[in-house]
Coordinates of C-alpha atoms and ligand atoms in Angstrom, one line a residue:
M145 CA -30.9 2.5 -7.4
M146 CA -28.4 0.8 -5.2
T147 CA -28.9 1.5 -1.6
K148 CA -25.9 2.1 0.6
R149 CA -26.1 -0.8 3.0
Y150 CA -22.6 -0.6 4.4
S151 CA -21.0 2.5 6.0
E152 CA -17.6 3.5 4.5
V153 CA -16.5 5.1 7.7
W154 CA -15.5 3.0 10.7
D155 CA -16.7 3.2 14.3
L156 CA -14.0 4.0 16.8
E157 CA -16.4 5.4 19.4
V158 CA -17.2 1.9 20.7
F159 CA -13.6 1.7 22.0
F160 CA -13.1 5.2 23.4
Q161 CA -15.4 8.1 22.9
G162 CA -14.0 11.4 21.6
G163 CA -11.1 10.5 19.3
S164 CA -7.7 11.7 20.3
E165 CA -9.1 14.0 23.0
S166 CA -10.9 11.2 24.6
P167 CA -10.8 11.3 28.5
E168 CA -11.7 7.6 28.5
F169 CA -8.6 6.9 26.5
A170 CA -6.4 9.0 28.7
S171 CA -7.5 6.9 31.7
H172 CA -6.9 3.8 29.7
L173 CA -3.3 4.8 29.2
Q174 CA -3.1 5.4 32.9
S175 CA -4.3 2.0 33.7
A176 CA -2.0 0.4 31.2
Q177 CA 0.9 2.2 32.9
E178 CA -0.3 0.8 36.3
A179 CA -0.6 -2.7 34.9
I180 CA 3.0 -2.6 33.6
S181 CA 4.3 -1.1 36.9
S182 CA 2.8 -3.8 39.0
F183 CA 4.0 -6.5 36.6
K184 CA 7.4 -5.0 36.7
K185 CA 7.4 -5.0 40.5
E186 CA 6.1 -8.5 40.9
V187 CA 8.8 -9.8 38.4
G188 CA 11.5 -7.9 40.3
N189 CA 10.4 -9.4 43.6
W190 CA 10.3 -12.9 42.2
N191 CA 13.3 -15.0 43.0
P192 CA 12.2 -18.5 41.9
N193 CA 13.6 -21.6 43.5
D194 CA 14.2 -24.3 41.0
Q195 CA 11.1 -26.1 42.1
V196 CA 7.7 -27.1 40.7
S197 CA 6.0 -25.3 43.6
E198 CA 6.8 -22.0 41.7
G199 CA 4.1 -23.0 39.2
N200 CA 1.2 -20.9 40.7
R201 CA 3.4 -17.8 41.0
L202 CA 4.5 -18.2 37.4
A203 CA 1.0 -18.6 36.1
S204 CA -0.1 -15.5 38.0
L205 CA 2.8 -13.5 36.5
V206 CA 1.8 -14.8 33.1
E207 CA -1.7 -13.5 33.6
M208 CA -0.4 -10.1 34.7
F209 CA 1.8 -9.9 31.6
D210 CA -1.2 -10.9 29.5
G211 CA -3.3 -8.2 31.1
A212 CA -0.7 -5.5 30.6
A213 CA 0.0 -6.6 27.0
K214 CA -3.7 -6.5 26.1
K215 CA -3.9 -2.9 27.4
V216 CA -0.9 -1.8 25.5
R217 CA -2.1 -3.4 22.3
Q218 CA -5.6 -2.0 22.7
A219 CA -4.0 1.5 23.0
G220 CA -1.7 0.9 20.1
A221 CA -4.5 -0.2 17.8
F222 CA -6.6 2.9 18.7
V223 CA -3.7 5.3 18.1
S224 CA -2.9 3.6 14.7
C225 CA -6.5 4.2 13.7
L226 CA -6.5 7.8 14.8
Q227 CA -3.3 8.6 13.0
A228 CA -4.4 6.9 9.8
Q229 CA -7.9 8.5 9.5
D230 CA -6.5 12.0 9.9
T231 CA -2.8 12.7 9.2
E232 CA -3.3 16.2 10.6
D233 CA -4.3 14.9 14.1
K234 CA -1.3 16.3 16.1
K235 CA -2.7 14.9 19.4
A236 CA -2.7 11.4 17.9
G237 CA 1.0 11.9 17.3
Q238 CA 1.6 12.7 21.0
L239 CA -0.5 9.7 22.0
R240 CA 1.7 7.5 19.7
A241 CA 4.8 8.6 21.7
A242 CA 3.0 7.7 24.9
V243 CA 2.2 4.2 23.6
T244 CA 5.7 3.7 22.4
E245 CA 7.0 4.4 25.9
L246 CA 4.5 2.0 27.4
S247 CA 5.7 -0.8 25.0
A248 CA 9.3 -0.1 25.8
S249 CA 8.6 -0.3 29.5
L250 CA 6.7 -3.6 29.2
Q251 CA 9.6 -4.9 27.1
T252 CA 12.1 -4.1 29.8
A253 CA 10.0 -6.0 32.4
L254 CA 9.8 -8.9 30.0
T255 CA 13.6 -9.1 29.6
V256 CA 13.8 -9.7 33.3
F257 CA 10.9 -12.1 33.3
D258 CA 12.5 -14.2 30.5
Q259 CA 15.8 -14.4 32.3
K260 CA 14.1 -15.9 35.3
L261 CA 12.4 -18.5 33.1
A262 CA 15.9 -19.4 31.8
G263 CA 16.9 -20.0 35.4
F264 CA 14.9 -23.2 35.8
S265 CA 16.5 -26.6 35.2
T266 CA 15.1 -28.6 32.3
E267 CA 13.6 -31.2 34.6
V268 CA 11.7 -28.7 36.7
W269 CA 10.7 -26.7 33.6
D270 CA 9.2 -29.8 31.9
E271 CA 7.3 -30.6 35.1
L272 CA 6.0 -27.1 35.4
L273 CA 4.5 -27.3 31.9
Q274 CA 2.5 -30.5 32.6
S275 CA -0.9 -28.9 33.2
G276 CA -3.2 -25.9 33.3
L277 CA -2.4 -22.6 31.8
L278 CA 1.4 -23.2 31.6
N279 CA 0.7 -26.3 29.6
E280 CA -1.5 -24.4 27.2
L281 CA 1.3 -21.9 26.7
R282 CA 4.2 -24.3 26.7
F283 CA 5.4 -23.4 23.2
V284 CA 5.6 -19.7 23.7
L285 CA 6.9 -19.9 27.3
T286 CA 9.6 -22.4 26.3
E287 CA 10.5 -20.2 23.3
R288 CA 10.9 -17.2 25.6
R289 CA 13.1 -19.2 28.0
E290 CA 15.3 -20.6 25.2
R291 CA 15.7 -17.1 23.6
A292 CA 16.7 -15.7 27.0
A293 CA 19.2 -18.6 27.5
E294 CA 20.9 -17.7 24.2
R295 CA 21.4 -14.1 25.3
L296 CA 23.8 -12.5 27.6
S297 CA 23.2 -11.7 31.3
E298 CA 20.3 -9.4 32.2
Q299 CA 22.8 -6.5 32.9
E300 CA 24.6 -7.0 29.6
E301 CA 21.4 -7.2 27.6
S302 CA 20.0 -4.1 29.3
A303 CA 23.3 -2.3 28.4
I304 CA 22.9 -3.4 24.8
N305 CA 19.3 -2.2 24.8
A306 CA 20.3 1.2 26.2
L307 CA 23.2 1.6 23.7
S308 CA 21.0 0.6 20.8
V309 CA 18.9 3.7 21.1
D310 CA 21.8 5.9 19.7
G311 CA 24.0 3.3 18.2
Y312 CA 21.5 1.2 16.3
H313 CA 18.0 2.6 16.0
G314 CA 19.5 6.1 15.6
W315 CA 21.0 5.0 12.3
G316 CA 17.6 3.8 11.2
Q317 CA 16.2 7.2 12.0
M318 CA 19.1 8.8 10.2
Y319 CA 18.1 6.9 7.1
D320 CA 14.5 8.4 7.3
L321 CA 16.1 11.8 7.6
L322 CA 18.3 11.3 4.6
V323 CA 15.4 10.0 2.5
S324 CA 13.3 13.0 3.4
S325 CA 16.1 15.3 2.3
T326 CA 16.5 13.4 -1.0
K327 CA 14.7 15.1 -3.9
I328 CA 14.4 13.8 -7.4
N329 CA 14.7 16.5 -10.1
Y330 CA 11.9 16.5 -12.6
K331 CA 11.1 19.0 -15.3
E332 CA 11.6 22.4 -13.7
G333 CA 11.0 21.3 -10.1
S334 CA 11.7 18.4 -7.8
L335 CA 9.8 15.5 -6.5
S336 CA 9.8 13.7 -3.1
V337 CA 11.0 10.1 -3.2
G338 CA 7.4 8.9 -2.8
Q339 CA 6.1 11.1 -5.7
A340 CA 8.9 10.0 -8.0
A341 CA 8.3 6.3 -7.1
N342 CA 4.7 6.6 -8.2
K343 CA 5.9 8.0 -11.6
L344 CA 7.9 4.9 -12.2
S345 CA 4.6 3.2 -13.2
D346 CA 3.7 6.0 -15.6
A347 CA 2.3 4.8 -19.0
D348 CA 4.8 7.0 -20.9
R349 CA 8.2 5.4 -21.2
N350 CA 10.0 8.7 -21.6
V351 CA 8.6 9.8 -18.2
R352 CA 9.7 6.6 -16.6
K353 CA 13.2 6.8 -18.1
E354 CA 13.7 10.4 -17.2
I355 CA 12.5 9.8 -13.6
F356 CA 14.7 6.8 -13.3
T357 CA 17.8 8.6 -14.5
E358 CA 17.2 11.3 -12.0
W359 CA 16.3 8.7 -9.4
E360 CA 19.7 6.9 -9.7
K361 CA 21.5 10.3 -9.7
A362 CA 19.8 11.5 -6.6
W363 CA 20.6 8.3 -4.6
G364 CA 24.1 8.3 -6.1
E365 CA 24.8 11.9 -4.9
K366 CA 24.3 10.8 -1.4
E367 CA 25.6 7.3 -1.7
D368 CA 28.4 7.8 0.9
F369 CA 25.9 8.9 3.5
Y370 CA 23.7 6.0 2.8
S371 CA 26.5 3.5 2.8
K372 CA 27.8 4.9 6.1
T373 CA 24.4 4.5 7.6
L374 CA 24.0 1.0 6.4
N375 CA 27.5 -0.1 7.5
H376 CA 27.1 1.2 11.0
L377 CA 23.6 -0.2 11.4
A378 CA 24.9 -3.6 10.2
G379 CA 28.1 -3.3 12.3
F380 CA 26.1 -2.8 15.5
R381 CA 23.9 -5.8 14.7
L382 CA 26.9 -8.0 13.9
N383 CA 28.8 -7.0 17.1
V384 CA 25.8 -7.8 19.2
Y385 CA 25.6 -11.3 17.5
K386 CA 29.3 -11.7 18.1
L387 CA 29.0 -10.9 21.8
R388 CA 26.2 -13.4 22.1
G389 CA 28.3 -16.0 20.2
W390 CA 26.0 -16.2 17.2
E391 CA 27.9 -17.1 14.1
D392 CA 25.2 -17.0 11.4
V393 CA 23.5 -13.7 10.6
L394 CA 20.3 -15.6 9.7
K395 CA 20.1 -17.1 13.2
E396 CA 17.9 -14.3 14.6
P397 CA 15.6 -13.8 11.6
L398 CA 15.0 -17.5 11.3
D399 CA 14.3 -17.7 15.0
I400 CA 11.9 -14.8 14.9
N401 CA 10.0 -16.6 12.1
R402 CA 10.1 -19.9 13.9
M403 CA 11.6 -21.7 10.9
Q404 CA 14.6 -23.8 10.1
K405 CA 17.5 -23.0 7.7
E406 CA 16.6 -26.1 5.7
T407 CA 13.2 -24.7 5.0
L408 CA 14.5 -21.4 3.8
D409 CA 17.1 -23.1 1.6
A410 CA 14.5 -25.5 0.0
M411 CA 12.3 -22.5 -0.7
W412 CA 15.0 -20.4 -2.4
Q413 CA 16.4 -23.4 -4.3
V414 CA 13.0 -24.2 -5.9
I415 CA 12.6 -20.5 -6.7
S416 CA 16.1 -20.3 -8.3
E417 CA 15.4 -23.3 -10.5
N418 CA 12.1 -21.9 -11.7
K419 CA 13.2 -18.5 -13.1
E420 CA 12.6 -19.4 -16.7
P421 CA 8.8 -18.9 -17.0
F422 CA 9.1 -15.5 -15.3
V423 CA 11.9 -14.5 -17.6
Q424 CA 9.6 -15.4 -20.5
F425 CA 6.8 -13.3 -18.9
L426 CA 9.2 -10.3 -18.7
N427 CA 10.3 -10.8 -22.3
R428 CA 6.6 -11.0 -23.4
K429 CA 5.8 -7.9 -21.5
A430 CA 8.8 -6.1 -23.2
K431 CA 7.3 -7.2 -26.6
L432 CA 3.9 -5.9 -25.6
L433 CA 5.5 -2.6 -24.8
G434 CA 7.3 -2.5 -28.1
L435 CA 10.7 -3.1 -26.5
E436 CA 13.6 -5.5 -27.0
K437 CA 14.1 -6.0 -23.3
L438 CA 12.7 -4.5 -20.1
S439 CA 14.7 -2.2 -17.9
W440 CA 14.2 -1.8 -14.1
F441 CA 12.0 1.3 -14.8
D442 CA 9.6 -0.8 -17.1
L443 CA 8.8 -3.4 -14.5
D444 CA 5.7 -1.5 -13.2
A445 CA 4.6 -0.1 -16.5
P446 CA 1.0 -0.8 -17.3
I447 CA 0.3 -3.0 -20.3
G448 CA -3.3 -2.0 -20.9
T449 CA -5.9 0.4 -19.8
A450 CA -8.8 -2.0 -19.4
E451 CA -10.1 -1.6 -15.9
S452 CA -13.5 -2.3 -14.5
K453 CA -14.7 -0.4 -11.5
M454 CA -16.9 -1.6 -8.7
S455 CA -18.7 0.6 -6.2
Y456 CA -17.9 -0.1 -2.5
Q457 CA -21.2 -2.0 -2.1
Q458 CA -20.5 -4.1 -5.2
G459 CA -17.0 -4.8 -4.0
A460 CA -18.3 -5.8 -0.6
D461 CA -20.9 -8.2 -2.1
F462 CA -18.3 -9.6 -4.4
I463 CA -16.0 -10.4 -1.5
V464 CA -18.7 -11.9 0.7
D465 CA -20.1 -14.0 -2.2
N466 CA -16.7 -15.4 -3.2
F467 CA -15.6 -16.0 0.4
G468 CA -18.8 -18.0 0.6
Q469 CA -17.7 -20.2 -2.2
F470 CA -14.9 -21.3 0.0
G471 CA -16.7 -21.5 3.3
K472 CA -19.5 -20.1 5.5
E473 CA -17.4 -18.9 8.4
M474 CA -15.3 -16.7 6.2
A475 CA -18.3 -15.2 4.4
D476 CA -20.1 -14.6 7.7
F477 CA -17.0 -12.9 9.2
A478 CA -16.7 -10.5 6.2
K479 CA -20.4 -9.7 6.4
M480 CA -20.2 -8.9 10.1
A481 CA -17.2 -6.7 9.5
F482 CA -19.1 -4.7 6.9
E483 CA -22.2 -4.5 8.9
N484 CA -20.6 -3.5 12.2
K485 CA -18.5 -0.7 10.8
W486 CA -15.1 -2.4 11.2
I487 CA -13.9 -0.8 8.0
E488 CA -12.7 2.6 7.1
A489 CA -12.7 2.8 3.3
E490 CA -14.0 6.3 2.4
D491 CA -12.1 8.1 -0.4
R492 CA -11.4 11.5 1.2
P493 CA -8.4 13.8 1.6
G494 CA -6.3 13.8 4.8
K495 CA -6.1 10.0 5.2
A496 CA -2.8 8.1 5.4
P497 CA -1.9 6.1 2.3
G498 CA -1.9 2.3 2.2
G499 CA -4.0 -0.2 4.1
F500 CA -3.7 -2.2 7.3
H501 CA -5.6 -4.4 9.7
T502 CA -5.4 -4.0 13.5
F503 CA -6.9 -5.8 16.4
F504 CA -8.4 -4.5 19.7
P505 CA -7.8 -7.4 22.1
E506 CA -9.9 -6.1 25.0
S507 CA -12.9 -5.7 22.7
S508 CA -12.1 -8.8 20.5
Q509 CA -12.8 -6.6 17.4
S510 CA -10.7 -5.8 14.3
R511 CA -10.5 -2.6 12.3
I512 CA -9.4 -2.3 8.7
F513 CA -8.1 0.8 7.1
M514 CA -7.8 1.6 3.4
T515 CA -9.0 4.1 0.8
Y516 CA -11.5 2.6 -1.7
S517 CA -11.9 4.2 -5.1
G518 CA -13.3 1.2 -7.0
T519 CA -10.3 -0.3 -8.7
P520 CA -9.7 -4.1 -8.8
S521 CA -6.6 -3.5 -6.7
N522 CA -8.8 -1.8 -4.0
V523 CA -11.0 -4.9 -4.0
S524 CA -7.9 -7.1 -3.5
T525 CA -6.6 -4.9 -0.7
L526 CA -10.0 -5.1 1.0
A527 CA -10.0 -8.9 0.7
H528 CA -6.4 -9.0 1.9
E529 CA -7.1 -7.0 5.1
L530 CA -10.3 -9.0 5.7
G531 CA -8.1 -12.1 5.5
H532 CA -5.9 -10.7 8.3
G533 CA -9.1 -10.0 10.2
F534 CA -10.3 -13.6 9.7
H535 CA -7.0 -14.9 11.0
T536 CA -7.4 -13.1 14.4
Y537 CA -11.1 -14.0 14.4
A538 CA -10.2 -17.7 14.0
M539 CA -8.0 -17.3 17.0
R540 CA -10.5 -15.5 19.2
D541 CA -10.9 -18.2 21.9
L542 CA -7.2 -18.6 22.4
H543 CA -5.0 -17.1 25.1
L544 CA -3.5 -13.8 23.9
L545 CA 0.0 -15.2 24.2
N546 CA -0.9 -18.0 21.8
R547 CA -2.0 -15.4 19.2
N548 CA 1.3 -13.8 18.3
Y549 CA 2.0 -15.3 14.9
A550 CA 5.3 -14.5 13.3
M551 CA 5.7 -12.3 10.2
N552 CA 6.1 -15.2 7.8
V553 CA 2.7 -16.7 8.7
A554 CA 1.1 -13.3 9.2
E555 CA 0.6 -13.0 5.4
T556 CA -0.9 -16.5 5.1
A557 CA -4.6 -15.7 5.7
S558 CA -4.4 -12.4 3.9
T559 CA -2.9 -13.8 0.7
F560 CA -5.3 -16.7 0.9
A561 CA -8.3 -14.3 1.0
E562 CA -6.8 -12.2 -1.8
M563 CA -6.3 -15.4 -4.0
I564 CA -10.0 -16.3 -3.6
V565 CA -11.0 -12.9 -4.8
S566 CA -8.5 -12.4 -7.6
D567 CA -9.3 -15.8 -9.0
A568 CA -13.0 -14.9 -9.0
S569 CA -12.3 -11.5 -10.7
L570 CA -10.4 -13.4 -13.4
K571 CA -13.3 -15.7 -14.0
N572 CA -15.6 -12.8 -13.9
S573 CA -13.7 -10.6 -16.4
K574 CA -15.8 -9.4 -19.4
S575 CA -13.1 -8.8 -22.0
K576 CA -9.8 -10.2 -23.0
E577 CA -8.1 -6.9 -22.1
E578 CA -9.6 -6.9 -18.7
K579 CA -8.5 -10.5 -18.2
L580 CA -5.0 -9.7 -19.3
S581 CA -4.6 -6.8 -17.0
L582 CA -6.0 -8.8 -14.0
L583 CA -3.6 -11.6 -14.8
E584 CA -0.7 -9.3 -15.2
D585 CA -1.5 -7.9 -11.8
K586 CA -1.3 -11.3 -10.3
I587 CA 1.9 -12.2 -12.0
Q588 CA 3.5 -9.0 -11.0
R589 CA 3.1 -10.1 -7.4
S590 CA 4.9 -13.3 -8.2
V591 CA 7.7 -11.3 -9.9
A592 CA 7.9 -9.1 -6.8
L593 CA 8.1 -12.0 -4.4
L594 CA 10.1 -14.5 -6.4
M595 CA 12.5 -12.0 -8.1
N596 CA 12.6 -8.6 -6.3
I597 CA 12.6 -10.0 -2.8
H598 CA 15.0 -12.8 -3.9
A599 CA 17.4 -10.0 -5.0
R600 CA 17.1 -8.4 -1.6
F601 CA 17.9 -11.6 0.1
L602 CA 20.9 -12.4 -2.1
F603 CA 22.2 -8.9 -1.6
E604 CA 21.7 -8.8 2.2
T605 CA 23.3 -12.2 2.9
K606 CA 26.4 -11.3 0.8
F607 CA 26.6 -7.8 2.3
Y608 CA 26.5 -9.0 5.9
E609 CA 29.3 -11.6 5.1
K610 CA 31.5 -8.8 3.6
R611 CA 30.6 -6.5 6.5
K612 CA 32.1 -9.0 8.9
Q613 CA 35.5 -8.2 7.3
G614 CA 35.2 -4.5 7.5
L615 CA 33.4 -1.5 6.0
V616 CA 31.9 -2.0 2.6
N617 CA 32.0 1.1 0.3
A618 CA 29.3 2.4 -2.0
E619 CA 30.9 1.1 -5.1
T620 CA 31.0 -2.4 -3.7
L621 CA 27.5 -2.2 -2.6
N622 CA 26.4 -1.2 -6.1
E623 CA 28.2 -4.2 -7.5
L624 CA 26.7 -6.6 -5.0
M625 CA 23.3 -5.2 -5.7
K626 CA 23.7 -5.4 -9.5
D627 CA 24.9 -9.0 -9.2
A628 CA 22.0 -9.9 -6.9
Q629 CA 19.4 -8.4 -9.3
T630 CA 20.9 -10.0 -12.4
E631 CA 20.7 -13.4 -10.7
A632 CA 17.3 -12.9 -9.2
Y633 CA 15.8 -11.7 -12.4
G634 CA 17.4 -14.4 -14.5
G635 CA 19.3 -11.8 -16.5
A636 CA 16.0 -10.6 -18.0
L637 CA 16.6 -6.9 -17.7
E638 CA 18.6 -4.6 -19.8
E639 CA 19.2 -2.1 -17.0
Y640 CA 19.2 -2.7 -13.3
H641 CA 19.0 -0.5 -10.1
P642 CA 22.4 -0.8 -8.4
L643 CA 21.5 1.9 -5.8
F644 CA 18.5 -0.2 -4.7
W645 CA 20.4 -0.8 -1.4
A646 CA 20.1 3.0 -0.8
S647 CA 16.5 3.5 -2.0
K648 CA 14.9 0.5 -0.2
L649 CA 13.8 1.3 3.3
H650 CA 13.7 -2.4 4.2
F651 CA 17.4 -2.7 4.6
Y652 CA 17.4 0.0 7.3
I653 CA 14.5 -1.3 9.5
T654 CA 16.0 -1.9 12.9
G655 CA 12.9 -3.4 14.5
V656 CA 13.2 -6.6 12.5
P657 CA 16.4 -8.0 10.8
F658 CA 16.1 -9.4 7.3
Y659 CA 12.8 -7.9 6.4
N660 CA 12.5 -9.7 3.2
F661 CA 12.1 -13.5 3.0
P662 CA 9.1 -13.8 5.4
Y663 CA 7.0 -12.2 2.6
T664 CA 8.1 -14.8 0.0
F665 CA 7.5 -17.5 2.5
G666 CA 4.0 -16.3 3.4
Y667 CA 3.1 -16.0 -0.2
L668 CA 4.1 -19.5 -1.2
F669 CA 2.9 -21.0 2.0
S670 CA -0.5 -19.6 1.4
L671 CA -0.5 -20.7 -2.3
G672 CA 0.3 -24.2 -1.1
I673 CA -2.7 -24.2 1.2
Y674 CA -4.8 -22.7 -1.5
A675 CA -3.9 -25.5 -3.9
M676 CA -4.9 -28.0 -1.3
A677 CA -8.2 -26.2 -0.7
Q678 CA -9.0 -26.3 -4.3
E679 CA -8.2 -30.0 -4.5
E680 CA -10.4 -30.8 -1.5
G681 CA -13.3 -28.3 -2.2
Q682 CA -16.1 -27.6 0.3
G683 CA -15.3 -28.8 3.8
Y684 CA -11.7 -27.6 3.7
E685 CA -12.6 -24.5 5.8
E686 CA -12.7 -26.4 9.0
K687 CA -9.1 -27.6 8.4
Y688 CA -8.0 -24.2 7.4
I689 CA -9.4 -22.7 10.6
A690 CA -7.6 -25.3 12.6
L691 CA -4.3 -24.4 10.9
L692 CA -4.8 -20.7 11.6
K693 CA -5.5 -21.4 15.3
D694 CA -2.2 -23.2 15.6
S695 CA -0.3 -20.7 13.7
A696 CA 1.2 -18.9 16.7
S697 CA 2.0 -21.9 18.9
M698 CA 4.4 -24.1 16.9
T699 CA 7.2 -23.8 14.4
V700 CA 6.2 -23.5 10.7
E701 CA 7.6 -27.0 10.1
E702 CA 5.3 -28.4 12.8
L703 CA 2.4 -26.4 11.5
A704 CA 2.8 -27.7 8.0
Q705 CA 3.3 -31.3 9.2
K706 CA 0.3 -31.3 11.4
H707 CA -2.2 -29.6 9.1
L708 CA -0.9 -30.1 5.6
N709 CA 1.0 -33.3 6.1
V710 CA 4.0 -31.9 4.3
D711 CA 7.7 -31.5 5.1
L712 CA 8.7 -27.9 4.5
T713 CA 12.4 -28.7 4.5
K714 CA 11.8 -30.8 1.3
R715 CA 11.2 -29.4 -2.1
D716 CA 7.7 -30.9 -2.9
F717 CA 5.6 -28.3 -1.2
W718 CA 7.5 -25.4 -2.6
E719 CA 7.4 -26.9 -6.1
K720 CA 3.6 -27.2 -5.9
A721 CA 3.3 -23.6 -4.8
V722 CA 5.6 -22.1 -7.4
R723 CA 3.8 -24.2 -10.0
M724 CA 0.6 -22.2 -9.2
C725 CA 2.5 -19.0 -10.1
V726 CA 3.9 -20.5 -13.3
E727 CA 0.3 -21.5 -14.4
D728 CA -0.6 -17.8 -14.4
V729 CA 2.4 -17.1 -16.6
E730 CA 1.5 -19.9 -19.0
E731 CA -2.1 -18.5 -19.3
F732 CA -0.7 -15.0 -19.9
L733 CA 1.7 -16.3 -22.6
A734 CA -1.1 -18.2 -24.3
L735 CA -3.4 -15.1 -24.3
T736 CA -0.7 -12.9 -25.8
E737 CA 0.7 -15.3 -28.3
Ligands
ZN1017 ZN1 -0.8 -8.0 4.9

């Protein structure tokens, strides 16, 4: 008999006792509010002379900011966990609103703070960063100062912020409302968008085809509403850029991801030139499904039924063992997370879908959320989230401000951990069927990141260019999307999804512009690191940890140069990474010859 050594339910009581009714948490919110207020007041009272003597004051403001930010993040992490573990927890929803308000209020104070940083002359600024805390934080502080300098005055930016509530974010919320009112007809009844999306991976082609026909119809019926929403959202963004004097629509997303245009171009170019193996994969998949060519609705169709299951304990051991093949620190971290109840994995009703990792900075602990039912993809998800956990763990001794890595490197450690485990699963597979289905799973990720996300990027860049000239109607959006998909999938599909611009939430996210390429970057960046780890074998872990530690305090180009000795603006690195994806395809093609 296997004994259950690891709890499948996490421990949140160590943070605040009593869940969403916790009095301890209520007073935490209070103290976060106070920390923000005093930071705000201090910043408001600060009228820096352009002199090095301001250094101490600046350092103390930074510490106040840090303290307030820690409290807000601690609160945000707790509420995320509460909401995920029980979707019926109404009180948690109210707490979410309170945390959102705290973040907004901290953000306002920061805008003022950043403007004051921009007020220093370059000479004095450089002098200020010579030593101590300010030196340790020189990258992030300089980044804040430079971003502020590229923006409008404090009053103008505040006005934009205020107007964006209704004029920008409001359109993003309008999208959510439209989606929730969109129903997909199926048989006698109707399905929500989420339910219908799940059926697009049904084993029965008739089901997929029927759903997809209704799917296109449903988005098409409301296409004018969706196009209006997208046009206004994009129009607001473009007008803000114009006011700030920003020509290129990619300026902000590149800046957020701390990367150069040359890097992005090199990455897409290599991807564009390597479509052929993936087209071959899609053609082979079509053949395995008894089809001439695949259509959009066949992309997620399963090719086999072979699936081995693992209990939670087995899955946990498998992960710890295989992390151990790579390095001791990573294995020890995973073991500690399992032992100390950092993971919520129980398969029970009432939990939110999906998985995530979150970090409690005041306690220096992570929590991982998911629902584990024993499939190989559950094991991958668990490894993925533990990878995120290891990333924050590797940074544990750093100042909090040096731990805010951008979205494109956020997925590095998670993908890396996932690769270790999926490679091990492949080696471990007991039959050809099982191996094929695991391999297909892996290749599907490449297809998603090198084809689907590429289509999104091609569409979005073209759309924004057109939008500069005026409103873009639904018909044109459909055409743009179809062209983008045809290019990104190398013409491999028989039927595309022209209304993808309406059905994909990512185009409507107002928090982050261009919510697509950072994923592809993160995936390939991580594969490149993985390739090096395999070349170097044991002993690489130390280098890997050093890279993770630096991942939030330099640009991605500097990070790659310093730790991998590669130039991301050149093709070599990207070729090596894409090559790893192609090798999977080659193996798949050989196995299914
Ligand atoms: Zn992730």
